[in-house]
mmCIF file of N, CA, C and O in Angstrom:
data_model
loop_
_atom_site.group_PDB
_atom_site.id
_atom_site.type_symbol
_atom_site.label_atom_id
_atom_site.label_comp_id
_atom_site.label_asym_id
_atom_site.label_seq_id
_atom_site.Cartn_x
_atom_site.Cartn_y
_atom_site.Cartn_z
ATOM 1 N N MET A 24 9.888 -75.671 -51.936
ATOM 2 C CA MET A 24 10.937 -74.851 -51.371
ATOM 3 C C MET A 24 10.757 -74.709 -49.854
ATOM 4 O O MET A 24 11.715 -74.815 -49.104
ATOM 5 N N ILE A 25 9.498 -74.474 -49.452
ATOM 6 C CA ILE A 25 9.218 -74.325 -48.023
ATOM 7 C C ILE A 25 9.474 -75.646 -47.294
ATOM 8 O O ILE A 25 9.992 -75.657 -46.179
ATOM 9 N N ALA A 26 9.124 -76.742 -47.947
ATOM 10 C CA ALA A 26 9.348 -78.053 -47.336
ATOM 11 C C ALA A 26 10.843 -78.298 -47.131
ATOM 12 O O ALA A 26 11.254 -78.866 -46.109
ATOM 13 N N LEU A 27 11.658 -77.868 -48.061
ATOM 14 C CA LEU A 27 13.105 -78.019 -47.945
ATOM 15 C C LEU A 27 13.636 -77.210 -46.758
ATOM 16 O O LEU A 27 14.426 -77.716 -45.960
ATOM 17 N N VAL A 28 13.187 -75.991 -46.621
ATOM 18 C CA VAL A 28 13.625 -75.141 -45.510
ATOM 19 C C VAL A 28 13.175 -75.732 -44.175
ATOM 20 O O VAL A 28 13.945 -75.800 -43.217
ATOM 21 N N LEU A 29 11.926 -76.204 -44.127
ATOM 22 C CA LEU A 29 11.430 -76.799 -42.888
ATOM 23 C C LEU A 29 12.193 -78.076 -42.534
ATOM 24 O O LEU A 29 12.479 -78.330 -41.357
ATOM 25 N N SER A 30 12.508 -78.871 -43.531
ATOM 26 C CA SER A 30 13.255 -80.096 -43.255
ATOM 27 C C SER A 30 14.668 -79.780 -42.775
ATOM 28 O O SER A 30 15.188 -80.446 -41.868
ATOM 29 N N LEU A 31 15.295 -78.761 -43.337
ATOM 30 C CA LEU A 31 16.625 -78.368 -42.881
ATOM 31 C C LEU A 31 16.591 -77.826 -41.453
ATOM 32 O O LEU A 31 17.474 -78.117 -40.643
ATOM 33 N N VAL A 32 15.564 -77.064 -41.129
ATOM 34 C CA VAL A 32 15.417 -76.537 -39.779
ATOM 35 C C VAL A 32 15.189 -77.666 -38.785
ATOM 36 O O VAL A 32 15.800 -77.704 -37.710
ATOM 37 N N SER A 33 14.335 -78.597 -39.137
ATOM 38 C CA SER A 33 14.072 -79.711 -38.218
ATOM 39 C C SER A 33 15.306 -80.599 -38.072
ATOM 40 O O SER A 33 15.598 -81.084 -36.974
ATOM 41 N N LEU A 34 16.039 -80.800 -39.148
ATOM 42 C CA LEU A 34 17.266 -81.586 -39.082
ATOM 43 C C LEU A 34 18.304 -80.908 -38.192
ATOM 44 O O LEU A 34 18.934 -81.555 -37.354
ATOM 45 N N SER A 35 18.481 -79.607 -38.361
ATOM 46 C CA SER A 35 19.457 -78.902 -37.535
ATOM 47 C C SER A 35 19.029 -78.893 -36.069
ATOM 48 O O SER A 35 19.868 -79.012 -35.170
ATOM 49 N N THR A 36 17.741 -78.786 -35.797
ATOM 50 C CA THR A 36 17.249 -78.847 -34.416
ATOM 51 C C THR A 36 17.515 -80.219 -33.817
ATOM 52 O O THR A 36 17.968 -80.329 -32.671
ATOM 53 N N TYR A 37 17.244 -81.255 -34.577
ATOM 54 C CA TYR A 37 17.500 -82.614 -34.110
ATOM 55 C C TYR A 37 18.982 -82.821 -33.819
ATOM 56 O O TYR A 37 19.352 -83.371 -32.782
ATOM 57 N N LEU A 38 19.845 -82.385 -34.708
ATOM 58 C CA LEU A 38 21.280 -82.543 -34.514
ATOM 59 C C LEU A 38 21.772 -81.737 -33.315
ATOM 60 O O LEU A 38 22.643 -82.185 -32.566
ATOM 61 N N TRP A 39 21.194 -80.566 -33.108
ATOM 62 C CA TRP A 39 21.559 -79.739 -31.965
ATOM 63 C C TRP A 39 21.187 -80.449 -30.659
ATOM 64 O O TRP A 39 21.945 -80.446 -29.696
ATOM 65 N N GLN A 40 20.014 -81.080 -30.629
ATOM 66 C CA GLN A 40 19.594 -81.817 -29.438
ATOM 67 C C GLN A 40 20.506 -83.025 -29.191
ATOM 68 O O GLN A 40 20.855 -83.317 -28.044
ATOM 69 N N GLN A 41 20.894 -83.716 -30.252
ATOM 70 C CA GLN A 41 21.790 -84.859 -30.104
ATOM 71 C C GLN A 41 23.159 -84.423 -29.590
ATOM 72 O O GLN A 41 23.767 -85.108 -28.770
ATOM 73 N N LYS A 42 23.626 -83.291 -30.068
ATOM 74 C CA LYS A 42 24.910 -82.759 -29.614
ATOM 75 C C LYS A 42 24.841 -82.421 -28.130
ATOM 76 O O LYS A 42 25.768 -82.728 -27.373
ATOM 77 N N ALA A 43 23.753 -81.808 -27.700
ATOM 78 C CA ALA A 43 23.589 -81.454 -26.287
ATOM 79 C C ALA A 43 23.540 -82.707 -25.415
ATOM 80 O O ALA A 43 24.145 -82.751 -24.340
ATOM 81 N N ALA A 44 22.858 -83.737 -25.876
ATOM 82 C CA ALA A 44 22.787 -84.992 -25.116
ATOM 83 C C ALA A 44 24.161 -85.646 -25.029
ATOM 84 O O ALA A 44 24.549 -86.162 -23.970
ATOM 85 N N ALA A 45 24.907 -85.630 -26.109
ATOM 86 C CA ALA A 45 26.248 -86.214 -26.112
ATOM 87 C C ALA A 45 27.182 -85.445 -25.181
ATOM 88 O O ALA A 45 27.988 -86.041 -24.462
ATOM 89 N N GLU A 46 27.085 -84.130 -25.184
ATOM 90 C CA GLU A 46 27.915 -83.321 -24.293
ATOM 91 C C GLU A 46 27.572 -83.588 -22.835
ATOM 92 O O GLU A 46 28.464 -83.646 -21.985
ATOM 93 N N ALA A 47 26.295 -83.769 -22.531
ATOM 94 C CA ALA A 47 25.891 -84.079 -21.161
ATOM 95 C C ALA A 47 26.446 -85.433 -20.737
ATOM 96 O O ALA A 47 26.900 -85.595 -19.597
ATOM 97 N N GLN A 48 26.448 -86.387 -21.635
ATOM 98 C CA GLN A 48 26.988 -87.704 -21.316
ATOM 99 C C GLN A 48 28.505 -87.633 -21.106
ATOM 100 O O GLN A 48 29.045 -88.312 -20.232
ATOM 101 N N VAL A 49 29.179 -86.806 -21.869
ATOM 102 C CA VAL A 49 30.620 -86.629 -21.694
ATOM 103 C C VAL A 49 30.916 -86.055 -20.313
ATOM 104 O O VAL A 49 31.843 -86.496 -19.633
ATOM 105 N N VAL A 50 30.120 -85.104 -19.886
ATOM 106 C CA VAL A 50 30.316 -84.514 -18.560
ATOM 107 C C VAL A 50 30.138 -85.563 -17.473
ATOM 108 O O VAL A 50 30.932 -85.649 -16.531
ATOM 109 N N VAL A 51 29.112 -86.400 -17.602
ATOM 110 C CA VAL A 51 28.870 -87.460 -16.621
ATOM 111 C C VAL A 51 30.043 -88.436 -16.592
ATOM 112 O O VAL A 51 30.521 -88.830 -15.517
ATOM 113 N N LEU A 52 30.531 -88.825 -17.749
ATOM 114 C CA LEU A 52 31.663 -89.755 -17.816
ATOM 115 C C LEU A 52 32.925 -89.142 -17.214
ATOM 116 O O LEU A 52 33.687 -89.828 -16.519
ATOM 117 N N GLN A 53 33.151 -87.860 -17.448
ATOM 118 C CA GLN A 53 34.315 -87.199 -16.867
ATOM 119 C C GLN A 53 34.208 -87.144 -15.350
ATOM 120 O O GLN A 53 35.206 -87.332 -14.649
ATOM 121 N N GLN A 54 33.014 -86.906 -14.835
ATOM 122 C CA GLN A 54 32.826 -86.878 -13.387
ATOM 123 C C GLN A 54 33.068 -88.252 -12.778
ATOM 124 O O GLN A 54 33.701 -88.371 -11.731
ATOM 125 N N GLU A 55 32.575 -89.298 -13.429
ATOM 126 C CA GLU A 55 32.802 -90.659 -12.942
ATOM 127 C C GLU A 55 34.286 -91.006 -12.963
ATOM 128 O O GLU A 55 34.805 -91.616 -12.026
ATOM 129 N N GLN A 56 34.967 -90.608 -14.024
ATOM 130 C CA GLN A 56 36.390 -90.883 -14.134
ATOM 131 C C GLN A 56 37.163 -90.131 -13.051
ATOM 132 O O GLN A 56 38.092 -90.686 -12.449
ATOM 133 N N ALA A 57 36.797 -88.895 -12.774
ATOM 134 C CA ALA A 57 37.457 -88.128 -11.726
ATOM 135 C C ALA A 57 37.216 -88.758 -10.354
ATOM 136 O O ALA A 57 38.129 -88.809 -9.516
ATOM 137 N N LYS A 58 36.014 -89.255 -10.133
ATOM 138 C CA LYS A 58 35.692 -89.911 -8.866
ATOM 139 C C LYS A 58 36.541 -91.175 -8.682
ATOM 140 O O LYS A 58 37.079 -91.418 -7.597
ATOM 141 N N LYS A 59 36.666 -91.983 -9.735
ATOM 142 C CA LYS A 59 37.482 -93.194 -9.656
ATOM 143 C C LYS A 59 38.956 -92.846 -9.425
ATOM 144 O O LYS A 59 39.655 -93.520 -8.668
ATOM 145 N N LYS A 60 39.413 -91.788 -10.075
ATOM 146 C CA LYS A 60 40.803 -91.373 -9.916
ATOM 147 C C LYS A 60 41.063 -90.912 -8.485
ATOM 148 O O LYS A 60 42.094 -91.248 -7.898
ATOM 149 N N ARG A 61 40.123 -90.157 -7.900
ATOM 150 C CA ARG A 61 40.281 -89.721 -6.513
ATOM 151 C C ARG A 61 40.341 -90.912 -5.566
ATOM 152 O O ARG A 61 41.155 -90.940 -4.637
ATOM 153 N N ALA A 62 39.492 -91.905 -5.796
ATOM 154 C CA ALA A 62 39.493 -93.098 -4.952
ATOM 155 C C ALA A 62 40.813 -93.847 -5.082
ATOM 156 O O ALA A 62 41.390 -94.294 -4.080
ATOM 157 N N LEU A 63 41.300 -93.988 -6.291
ATOM 158 C CA LEU A 63 42.564 -94.683 -6.503
ATOM 159 C C LEU A 63 43.723 -93.908 -5.895
ATOM 160 O O LEU A 63 44.618 -94.496 -5.279
ATOM 161 N N ASP A 64 43.715 -92.587 -6.046
ATOM 162 C CA ASP A 64 44.766 -91.762 -5.447
ATOM 163 C C ASP A 64 44.757 -91.896 -3.930
ATOM 164 O O ASP A 64 45.808 -91.966 -3.290
ATOM 165 N N TRP A 65 43.576 -91.946 -3.340
ATOM 166 C CA TRP A 65 43.456 -92.081 -1.893
ATOM 167 C C TRP A 65 44.047 -93.412 -1.439
ATOM 168 O O TRP A 65 44.798 -93.471 -0.465
ATOM 169 N N LEU A 66 43.722 -94.490 -2.154
ATOM 170 C CA LEU A 66 44.258 -95.802 -1.805
ATOM 171 C C LEU A 66 45.774 -95.850 -1.971
ATOM 172 O O LEU A 66 46.491 -96.371 -1.112
ATOM 173 N N THR A 67 46.261 -95.305 -3.056
ATOM 174 C CA THR A 67 47.695 -95.318 -3.320
ATOM 175 C C THR A 67 48.443 -94.497 -2.285
ATOM 176 O O THR A 67 49.470 -94.935 -1.756
ATOM 177 N N LYS A 68 47.919 -93.323 -1.979
ATOM 178 C CA LYS A 68 48.564 -92.462 -0.986
ATOM 179 C C LYS A 68 48.572 -93.145 0.380
ATOM 180 O O LYS A 68 49.577 -93.119 1.101
ATOM 181 N N GLY A 69 47.469 -93.793 0.742
ATOM 182 C CA GLY A 69 47.408 -94.502 2.016
ATOM 183 C C GLY A 69 48.422 -95.636 2.078
ATOM 184 O O GLY A 69 49.070 -95.842 3.110
ATOM 185 N N TYR A 70 48.562 -96.353 0.983
ATOM 186 C CA TYR A 70 49.540 -97.446 0.929
ATOM 187 C C TYR A 70 50.945 -96.909 1.124
ATOM 188 O O TYR A 70 51.723 -97.439 1.924
ATOM 189 N N TRP A 71 51.303 -95.859 0.405
ATOM 190 C CA TRP A 71 52.665 -95.325 0.506
ATOM 191 C C TRP A 71 52.922 -94.705 1.871
ATOM 192 O O TRP A 71 54.028 -94.832 2.409
ATOM 193 N N ASP A 72 51.923 -94.069 2.459
ATOM 194 C CA ASP A 72 52.088 -93.534 3.811
ATOM 195 C C ASP A 72 52.311 -94.659 4.813
ATOM 196 O O ASP A 72 53.179 -94.558 5.698
ATOM 197 N N LEU A 73 51.536 -95.721 4.701
ATOM 198 C CA LEU A 73 51.690 -96.858 5.599
ATOM 199 C C LEU A 73 53.038 -97.533 5.393
ATOM 200 O O LEU A 73 53.706 -97.923 6.357
ATOM 201 N N LYS A 74 53.453 -97.638 4.143
ATOM 202 C CA LYS A 74 54.745 -98.255 3.852
ATOM 203 C C LYS A 74 55.880 -97.442 4.454
ATOM 204 O O LYS A 74 56.841 -97.989 4.988
ATOM 205 N N ARG A 75 55.743 -96.144 4.396
ATOM 206 C CA ARG A 75 56.766 -95.276 4.969
ATOM 207 C C ARG A 75 56.765 -95.367 6.502
ATOM 208 O O ARG A 75 57.813 -95.449 7.132
ATOM 209 N N ASP A 76 55.568 -95.373 7.106
ATOM 210 C CA ASP A 76 55.448 -95.339 8.557
ATOM 211 C C ASP A 76 55.666 -96.694 9.218
ATOM 212 O O ASP A 76 56.198 -96.765 10.327
ATOM 213 N N ASN A 77 55.230 -97.762 8.580
ATOM 214 C CA ASN A 77 55.312 -99.079 9.205
ATOM 215 C C ASN A 77 55.535 -100.155 8.134
ATOM 216 O O ASN A 77 54.605 -100.852 7.732
ATOM 217 N N PRO A 78 56.767 -100.315 7.696
ATOM 218 C CA PRO A 78 57.032 -101.277 6.615
ATOM 219 C C PRO A 78 56.749 -102.724 6.990
ATOM 220 O O PRO A 78 56.455 -103.545 6.124
ATOM 221 N N LYS A 79 56.805 -103.073 8.279
ATOM 222 C CA LYS A 79 56.532 -104.453 8.681
ATOM 223 C C LYS A 79 55.079 -104.837 8.392
ATOM 224 O O LYS A 79 54.789 -105.963 7.998
ATOM 225 N N VAL A 80 54.168 -103.908 8.596
ATOM 226 C CA VAL A 80 52.751 -104.172 8.321
ATOM 227 C C VAL A 80 52.545 -104.408 6.832
ATOM 228 O O VAL A 80 51.794 -105.293 6.423
ATOM 229 N N ILE A 81 53.213 -103.630 6.022
ATOM 230 C CA ILE A 81 53.105 -103.789 4.563
ATOM 231 C C ILE A 81 53.588 -105.181 4.156
ATOM 232 O O ILE A 81 52.948 -105.867 3.359
ATOM 233 N N LYS A 82 54.701 -105.608 4.721
ATOM 234 C CA LYS A 82 55.218 -106.942 4.364
ATOM 235 C C LYS A 82 54.270 -108.038 4.821
ATOM 236 O O LYS A 82 54.137 -109.065 4.166
ATOM 237 N N LYS A 83 53.597 -107.810 5.969
ATOM 238 C CA LYS A 83 52.687 -108.827 6.494
ATOM 239 C C LYS A 83 51.411 -108.933 5.661
ATOM 240 O O LYS A 83 50.959 -110.012 5.304
ATOM 241 N N TYR A 84 50.792 -107.787 5.351
ATOM 242 C CA TYR A 84 49.484 -107.787 4.684
ATOM 243 C C TYR A 84 49.543 -107.689 3.159
ATOM 244 O O TYR A 84 48.565 -107.976 2.483
ATOM 245 N N PHE A 85 50.681 -107.250 2.631
ATOM 246 C CA PHE A 85 50.837 -107.134 1.186
ATOM 247 C C PHE A 85 52.119 -107.844 0.746
ATOM 248 O O PHE A 85 53.063 -107.214 0.281
ATOM 249 N N PRO A 86 52.181 -109.170 0.897
ATOM 250 C CA PRO A 86 53.407 -109.875 0.487
ATOM 251 C C PRO A 86 53.591 -109.794 -1.027
ATOM 252 O O PRO A 86 52.636 -109.805 -1.792
ATOM 253 N N GLN A 87 54.852 -109.711 -1.402
ATOM 254 C CA GLN A 87 55.117 -109.607 -2.839
ATOM 255 C C GLN A 87 56.108 -110.640 -3.281
ATOM 256 O O GLN A 87 56.974 -111.078 -2.660
#
């Protein structure tokens, strides 16, 4: 009986640690995704600002 209780406690502790590690990894992935999104937004905003301000440059360097 004691062995069963100890095994359940150790199992729940192990699962709790795995859950914490997974949550930490999710946070890291969300931060990386936010960083990539900020970089892409910056590039996109710069392109549209340049297109608005100087369309000839856009046609020269970004032919479509």
